[in-house]
Short mmCIF file of C-alpha atoms in Angstrom, two decimals:
data_model
loop_
_atom_site.label_atom_id
_atom_site.label_comp_id
_atom_site.label_asym_id
_atom_site.label_seq_id
_atom_site.Cartn_x
_atom_site.Cartn_y
_atom_site.Cartn_z
CA MET G 1 -6.33 -137.92 80.33
CA SER G 2 -4.40 -138.39 83.41
CA LEU G 3 -6.00 -136.65 85.98
CA PRO G 4 -4.67 -135.33 89.94
CA LYS G 5 -4.59 -137.53 92.42
CA VAL G 6 -7.46 -136.70 94.33
CA SER G 7 -9.63 -138.13 97.55
CA PRO G 8 -13.03 -139.54 97.36
CA SER G 9 -14.43 -136.46 98.46
CA SER G 10 -13.03 -135.04 95.81
CA ILE G 11 -15.27 -136.83 93.20
CA ILE G 12 -19.08 -136.96 93.21
CA GLN G 13 -22.13 -137.74 91.20
CA ILE G 14 -25.31 -136.68 91.34
CA SER G 15 -28.06 -138.08 88.84
CA ARG G 16 -32.13 -137.43 88.05
CA ILE G 17 -34.62 -138.36 85.50
CA MET G 18 -35.45 -135.86 82.86
CA ARG G 19 -39.34 -134.51 83.09
CA PRO G 20 -41.67 -133.22 80.41
CA ASP G 21 -40.95 -129.31 82.35
CA ASP G 22 -37.37 -130.08 81.61
CA ALA G 23 -38.07 -129.96 78.16
CA ASN G 24 -39.34 -128.09 75.09
CA ILE G 25 -42.04 -129.25 72.38
CA ALA G 26 -39.74 -131.10 70.70
CA GLY G 27 -38.78 -133.58 73.76
CA ASN G 28 -35.04 -131.92 74.42
CA VAL G 29 -34.08 -130.48 77.63
CA HIS G 30 -33.77 -127.35 77.92
CA GLY G 31 -29.70 -126.11 78.47
CA GLY G 32 -29.96 -124.27 81.36
CA THR G 33 -31.45 -127.48 83.02
CA ILE G 34 -28.04 -129.10 82.10
CA LEU G 35 -26.20 -125.81 83.09
CA LYS G 36 -27.92 -126.07 86.69
CA MET G 37 -27.02 -129.68 87.27
CA ILE G 38 -23.46 -128.45 85.95
CA GLU G 39 -23.42 -126.00 89.11
CA GLU G 40 -25.18 -127.71 91.63
CA ALA G 41 -22.28 -130.85 91.40
CA GLY G 42 -19.57 -127.89 91.52
CA ALA G 43 -20.89 -126.24 94.37
CA ILE G 44 -21.33 -129.61 96.43
CA ILE G 45 -17.82 -130.72 95.63
CA SER G 46 -15.92 -127.56 95.50
CA THR G 47 -17.85 -126.95 99.07
CA ARG G 48 -16.60 -130.20 100.37
CA HIS G 49 -13.04 -129.95 99.93
CA CYS G 50 -12.74 -126.10 100.98
CA ASN G 51 -13.77 -127.92 104.34
CA SER G 52 -12.08 -130.76 104.50
CA GLN G 53 -9.43 -129.68 106.96
CA SER G 54 -10.22 -127.65 110.31
CA GLY G 55 -10.19 -124.06 109.90
CA GLU G 56 -13.40 -121.53 109.13
CA GLN G 57 -16.30 -122.81 107.94
CA CYS G 58 -16.63 -121.75 104.07
CA VAL G 59 -19.07 -122.04 100.95
CA ALA G 60 -17.61 -122.17 97.35
CA ALA G 61 -19.16 -119.93 95.24
CA LEU G 62 -18.89 -119.73 91.15
CA ALA G 63 -16.29 -117.30 90.12
CA ARG G 64 -16.26 -118.20 86.29
CA VAL G 65 -17.54 -120.67 83.97
CA GLU G 66 -15.44 -121.80 81.14
CA ARG G 67 -16.72 -122.57 77.59
CA THR G 68 -19.39 -126.04 78.06
CA ASP G 69 -19.88 -128.17 75.12
CA PHE G 70 -23.45 -129.18 74.45
CA LEU G 71 -22.41 -132.35 72.79
CA SER G 72 -25.23 -134.49 72.46
CA PRO G 73 -29.01 -133.32 73.51
CA MET G 74 -30.69 -135.17 76.33
CA CYS G 75 -34.54 -136.64 76.35
CA ILE G 76 -37.48 -136.70 78.23
CA GLY G 77 -37.05 -140.06 80.18
CA GLU G 78 -33.64 -140.07 79.98
CA VAL G 79 -31.13 -140.02 83.66
CA GLY G 80 -28.83 -137.32 83.80
CA HIS G 81 -25.38 -138.45 85.37
CA VAL G 82 -23.37 -135.65 86.39
CA SER G 83 -20.14 -136.13 87.74
CA ALA G 84 -17.66 -133.37 88.97
CA GLU G 85 -13.82 -133.82 89.66
CA ILE G 86 -11.45 -130.83 91.34
CA THR G 87 -8.54 -131.31 89.03
CA TYR G 88 -6.74 -127.83 90.36
CA THR G 89 -6.68 -125.73 93.11
CA SER G 90 -4.61 -122.48 93.62
CA ARG G 91 -4.49 -120.85 96.87
CA HIS G 92 -7.82 -119.06 96.66
CA SER G 93 -9.54 -120.71 93.77
CA VAL G 94 -10.89 -124.78 92.72
CA GLU G 95 -11.16 -126.20 89.23
CA VAL G 96 -14.04 -128.80 88.85
CA GLN G 97 -14.18 -130.60 85.44
CA VAL G 98 -17.50 -131.65 85.09
CA ASN G 99 -19.21 -134.40 82.45
CA VAL G 100 -22.67 -134.90 82.23
CA MET G 101 -24.18 -138.66 80.40
CA ALA G 102 -27.31 -139.12 79.20
CA GLU G 103 -29.16 -142.91 80.07
CA ASN G 104 -31.51 -144.80 78.20
CA ILE G 105 -33.60 -146.56 81.15
CA LEU G 106 -34.98 -148.41 79.19
CA THR G 107 -31.53 -150.67 77.24
CA GLY G 108 -28.76 -148.80 79.75
CA ALA G 109 -26.64 -147.42 76.95
CA LYS G 110 -25.40 -144.00 78.01
CA ARG G 111 -23.54 -141.10 75.73
CA VAL G 112 -21.47 -138.05 76.78
CA THR G 113 -24.15 -134.86 76.29
CA ASN G 114 -21.63 -131.84 78.13
CA ARG G 115 -18.22 -130.98 79.46
CA ALA G 116 -17.53 -128.27 81.04
CA THR G 117 -14.93 -126.39 83.84
CA LEU G 118 -16.14 -124.50 86.69
CA TRP G 119 -14.00 -122.47 89.24
CA TYR G 120 -15.02 -121.22 93.21
CA VAL G 121 -13.70 -119.64 95.07
CA PRO G 122 -14.21 -120.29 98.96
CA LEU G 123 -15.95 -117.79 101.04
CA SER G 124 -16.26 -117.23 104.97
CA LEU G 125 -20.07 -118.66 106.28
CA THR G 126 -19.76 -115.71 109.00
CA ASN G 127 -18.33 -112.81 106.45
CA VAL G 128 -19.27 -113.62 102.94
CA ASP G 129 -16.58 -110.76 101.98
CA LYS G 130 -13.79 -112.51 103.28
CA VAL G 131 -11.91 -115.38 100.86
CA ILE G 132 -10.29 -118.29 102.07
CA GLU G 133 -7.58 -120.29 101.63
CA VAL G 134 -8.04 -124.03 99.88
CA PRO G 135 -6.79 -126.91 100.79
CA PRO G 136 -4.57 -128.30 98.03
CA ILE G 137 -4.91 -131.49 96.13
CA GLU G 138 -1.87 -133.72 95.29
CA TYR G 139 -0.65 -134.54 91.67
CA GLU G 140 0.35 -138.19 90.61
CA ARG G 141 3.13 -135.91 88.56
CA LYS G 142 4.21 -132.38 88.12
CA GLN G 143 3.30 -132.08 84.58
CA LEU G 144 -0.59 -132.24 85.86
CA GLU G 145 -0.04 -129.63 88.01
CA ASP G 146 1.61 -127.69 85.59
CA GLU G 147 -0.92 -127.73 83.02
CA GLY G 148 -3.91 -127.08 85.82
CA ARG G 149 -1.22 -123.94 86.67
CA LYS G 150 -1.54 -122.76 82.83
CA ARG G 151 -5.41 -123.48 82.59
CA TYR G 152 -5.77 -121.17 85.91
CA ASP G 153 -3.24 -118.58 83.99
CA ASP G 154 -5.08 -118.63 81.24
CA GLN G 155 -8.53 -117.82 82.82
CA LYS G 156 -7.13 -115.38 84.76
CA LEU G 157 -6.07 -113.54 81.62
CA GLU G 158 -9.51 -114.02 80.28
CA ARG G 159 -11.41 -112.41 83.35
CA MET G 160 -9.45 -109.22 82.97
CA GLU G 161 -9.95 -108.96 79.76
CA THR G 162 -13.46 -109.45 80.28
CA LYS G 163 -13.16 -106.50 83.10
CA GLU G 164 -11.43 -104.18 80.88
CA ARG G 165 -14.09 -104.48 77.92
CA ASN G 166 -17.34 -104.27 80.56
CA GLY G 167 -15.34 -101.92 83.50
CA GLU G 168 -16.33 -104.89 86.03
CA PHE G 169 -14.46 -107.18 88.19
CA ILE G 170 -15.61 -110.61 87.54
CA VAL G 171 -17.38 -111.37 91.60
CA PRO G 172 -17.79 -115.56 93.24
CA VAL G 173 -21.88 -115.64 93.33
CA VAL G 174 -23.35 -117.93 95.25
CA ASN G 175 -26.50 -120.38 94.47
CA PRO G 176 -26.43 -118.84 90.88
CA GLY G 177 -27.95 -121.94 88.50
CA VAL G 178 -31.35 -120.26 88.35
CA THR G 179 -29.90 -117.27 86.85
CA MET G 180 -27.67 -119.29 84.42
CA LYS G 181 -31.07 -121.11 83.50
CA LEU G 182 -33.02 -118.15 82.76
CA MET G 183 -30.19 -117.08 80.63
CA ASP G 184 -30.52 -120.38 78.33
CA GLU G 185 -34.12 -119.99 78.21
CA VAL G 186 -34.33 -116.22 76.75
CA ALA G 187 -31.01 -117.10 74.61
CA GLY G 188 -33.32 -119.72 73.23
CA ILE G 189 -36.17 -117.47 72.57
CA VAL G 190 -33.94 -115.47 70.35
CA ALA G 191 -32.71 -118.24 68.41
CA CYS G 192 -35.95 -120.00 68.01
CA ARG G 193 -37.30 -116.47 66.85
CA HIS G 194 -34.56 -115.82 64.36
CA SER G 195 -34.47 -119.42 62.68
CA LYS G 196 -38.48 -120.08 63.05
CA THR G 197 -37.43 -123.92 64.29
CA ASN G 198 -36.62 -126.20 67.42
CA VAL G 199 -33.08 -125.22 68.79
CA VAL G 200 -30.88 -126.88 70.80
CA THR G 201 -28.22 -125.22 73.01
CA ALA G 202 -24.84 -126.29 71.33
CA SER G 203 -22.58 -124.15 73.48
CA VAL G 204 -21.72 -121.74 76.08
CA ASP G 205 -18.79 -119.42 76.47
CA ALA G 206 -17.52 -118.22 79.33
CA ILE G 207 -19.89 -117.09 81.85
CA ASN G 208 -19.11 -114.14 83.86
CA PHE G 209 -20.65 -112.45 87.17
CA HIS G 210 -20.04 -109.02 87.39
CA ARG G 211 -21.65 -108.03 90.50
CA LYS G 212 -23.56 -110.04 93.18
CA ILE G 213 -27.11 -109.94 92.84
CA GLN G 214 -28.36 -108.59 96.05
CA LYS G 215 -31.84 -109.40 97.50
CA GLY G 216 -34.45 -107.54 96.36
CA CYS G 217 -33.17 -106.93 93.00
CA ILE G 218 -35.66 -106.74 89.76
CA ILE G 219 -33.62 -108.89 87.03
CA THR G 220 -33.61 -107.67 83.54
CA ILE G 221 -32.53 -110.58 81.84
CA SER G 222 -32.21 -109.43 77.73
CA GLY G 223 -30.37 -111.36 74.50
CA ARG G 224 -29.59 -110.23 71.27
CA MET G 225 -27.71 -112.36 68.16
CA THR G 226 -24.06 -111.30 67.51
CA PHE G 227 -23.41 -113.86 64.64
CA THR G 228 -24.60 -116.71 62.76
CA SER G 229 -22.67 -119.16 60.44
CA ASN G 230 -24.45 -121.98 58.44
CA LYS G 231 -25.57 -123.64 61.02
CA SER G 232 -25.25 -122.12 64.47
CA MET G 233 -26.32 -118.85 65.81
CA GLU G 234 -24.42 -116.66 68.50
CA ILE G 235 -26.24 -115.35 71.14
CA GLU G 236 -24.76 -112.40 73.66
CA VAL G 237 -27.06 -112.47 77.04
CA PHE G 238 -27.15 -109.88 80.02
CA VAL G 239 -28.29 -109.85 83.16
CA ASP G 240 -28.72 -106.75 84.18
CA ALA G 241 -30.05 -105.58 88.15
CA ASP G 242 -32.25 -102.80 89.49
CA THR G 243 -31.94 -102.19 93.42
CA LEU G 244 -35.62 -101.24 94.77
CA VAL G 245 -34.15 -101.68 98.55
CA GLY G 246 -31.91 -99.12 100.07
CA ASP G 247 -30.58 -94.75 99.45
CA THR G 248 -29.73 -95.28 95.82
CA GLU G 249 -31.46 -97.03 93.26
CA GLU G 250 -29.20 -98.41 90.34
CA ARG G 251 -29.01 -100.73 87.30
CA TYR G 252 -25.72 -102.62 86.41
CA ARG G 253 -24.36 -105.50 84.83
CA ALA G 254 -24.59 -108.43 86.71
CA VAL G 255 -23.64 -110.90 84.42
CA SER G 256 -23.36 -111.98 81.16
CA ALA G 257 -22.39 -114.74 78.06
CA PHE G 258 -22.27 -115.93 74.85
CA PHE G 259 -25.02 -118.99 73.89
CA THR G 260 -24.42 -120.50 70.67
CA TYR G 261 -27.17 -122.43 69.41
CA VAL G 262 -27.95 -124.86 66.65
CA SER G 263 -31.54 -125.14 64.64
CA LEU G 264 -32.67 -128.93 64.14
CA SER G 265 -35.14 -130.70 61.93
CA LYS G 266 -38.06 -132.57 62.91
CA VAL G 267 -35.80 -135.81 62.90
CA GLY G 268 -33.19 -133.91 64.94
CA LYS G 269 -30.53 -133.34 61.86
CA PRO G 270 -29.09 -130.10 61.96
CA LEU G 271 -30.26 -127.41 59.56
CA PRO G 272 -29.29 -124.13 58.09
CA VAL G 273 -29.90 -120.98 59.89
CA PRO G 274 -31.05 -117.74 58.20
CA GLN G 275 -27.91 -115.43 58.32
CA LEU G 276 -27.74 -112.00 60.33
CA VAL G 277 -28.44 -108.76 58.98
CA ILE G 278 -25.95 -106.48 59.87
CA GLU G 279 -27.22 -102.57 59.82
CA SER G 280 -24.47 -100.86 61.52
CA GLU G 281 -21.28 -100.19 62.05
CA GLU G 282 -21.62 -101.61 65.86
CA GLU G 283 -23.51 -104.74 64.61
CA LYS G 284 -20.47 -105.51 62.21
CA LYS G 285 -18.00 -105.53 65.16
CA ARG G 286 -19.70 -107.68 67.27
CA PHE G 287 -20.44 -110.16 64.06
CA GLU G 288 -16.62 -109.79 63.56
CA GLU G 289 -15.99 -110.32 67.08
CA GLY G 290 -18.11 -113.45 67.13
CA LYS G 291 -17.02 -114.93 64.00
CA GLY G 292 -13.36 -115.08 65.91
CA ARG G 293 -14.94 -116.87 68.62
CA TYR G 294 -16.76 -119.39 65.87
CA LEU G 295 -13.43 -119.96 64.39
CA GLN G 296 -11.53 -120.36 67.30
CA SER G 297 -13.77 -122.77 68.77
CA LYS G 298 -13.95 -125.18 65.69
CA ALA G 299 -10.07 -125.03 65.04
CA LYS G 300 -10.58 -126.63 68.94
CA ARG G 301 -12.42 -128.87 68.42
CA GLN G 302 -10.89 -130.05 65.35
CA ALA G 303 -7.95 -130.26 67.72
CA ASP G 304 -9.42 -131.88 70.75
CA THR G 305 -11.13 -135.09 67.61
CA GLN G 306 -7.63 -135.36 66.50
CA SER G 307 -6.10 -135.72 70.05
CA LEU G 308 -8.72 -139.00 70.57
CA THR G 309 -8.30 -140.20 67.02
CA GLN G 310 -4.64 -140.53 68.01
CA GLN G 311 -5.27 -142.17 71.38
#
C-alpha cells in the first residue's frame, strides 16, 4: 500500500521491552498495555505535526480509535516496536496509522502483532475548547488523498451514528491511554469468567469518547458480553463518570467500545468458547448486532488476506 509523502517528523517509532507486570499469568501481554503504547505514539506524532508551523501552540487530543486488530500475542521478554505515521489530514483532524511489531531479542526475529487507525484533533494550550487548524501533508498521488478523504467521511458518519445511539457527541480527549488500558482489563475479566481459560484480546471495535472525564471524577468501568461465535467473545465496555465536585452531582457516559477476545489453550491454540445464553429481547437484539459486527469483520479480514495474496 502506498502512503502519502510526509516529512521525517511525520513518522516515529517507540520501543520498550515487555515486563512481567505487563502480562497475564500465561505470559501474554495485556491488550491494554499495547493500546496505551499505540495511543502514546499517535499523540506524539500528531502533536509534533500540529505544531510544525508557526502559530498557536496546541496538543493533539484523541477523538476516535478505529478498529484495532491484535494479529499475534506479544510475550514477556519481547521488545515491542510501535511505529506511527500520519496518513491524512483534514482541516481540523489528523489520521494516524500505527503498526506494532514484536522482536525476539535473542534471535532478532520480528512479527507484526497489531494494526490500528486513530484520529486526533489539535486543541489550543491556552483554551482546550478551541480547535486549531491542522497543517496539510503532501500526497504523492491524488488517489491517496481521495482514499484518505473517504476514510475521513466514513469515520465521521460512524461517529454520527454513535451519537444517535447514545445521545452524545464524540469529543477529543487528552491522555486517554490509562482509561483504554482499564477498559481492556475489564473486558478480559468478563471473557475469562465466561470461558474459564486463558484469553487474549483479538480486536477493539471503535473506542468512542462521548464526554470528557473531569478532574475529581470517580469512574466506573463495566463490561457485558454481547455475542459469542465458535471461538470468539464480544464484550461491550462502558466508562461512566461521577462528578463529586461542583454545584451538581451527575453520572454520565464518558467512553464506550467493543472488545473481542479469543480463548487459548495452554499451548496457545484457539479453543471453542461456551455459547452465550440469551434471556431477554434486549439481549437478543445486542446478540444480533454483535453477530453483524462479527460477520462484517470476518468479511473484511478475508478481503484483506485476498488482497495481500494478489500483491
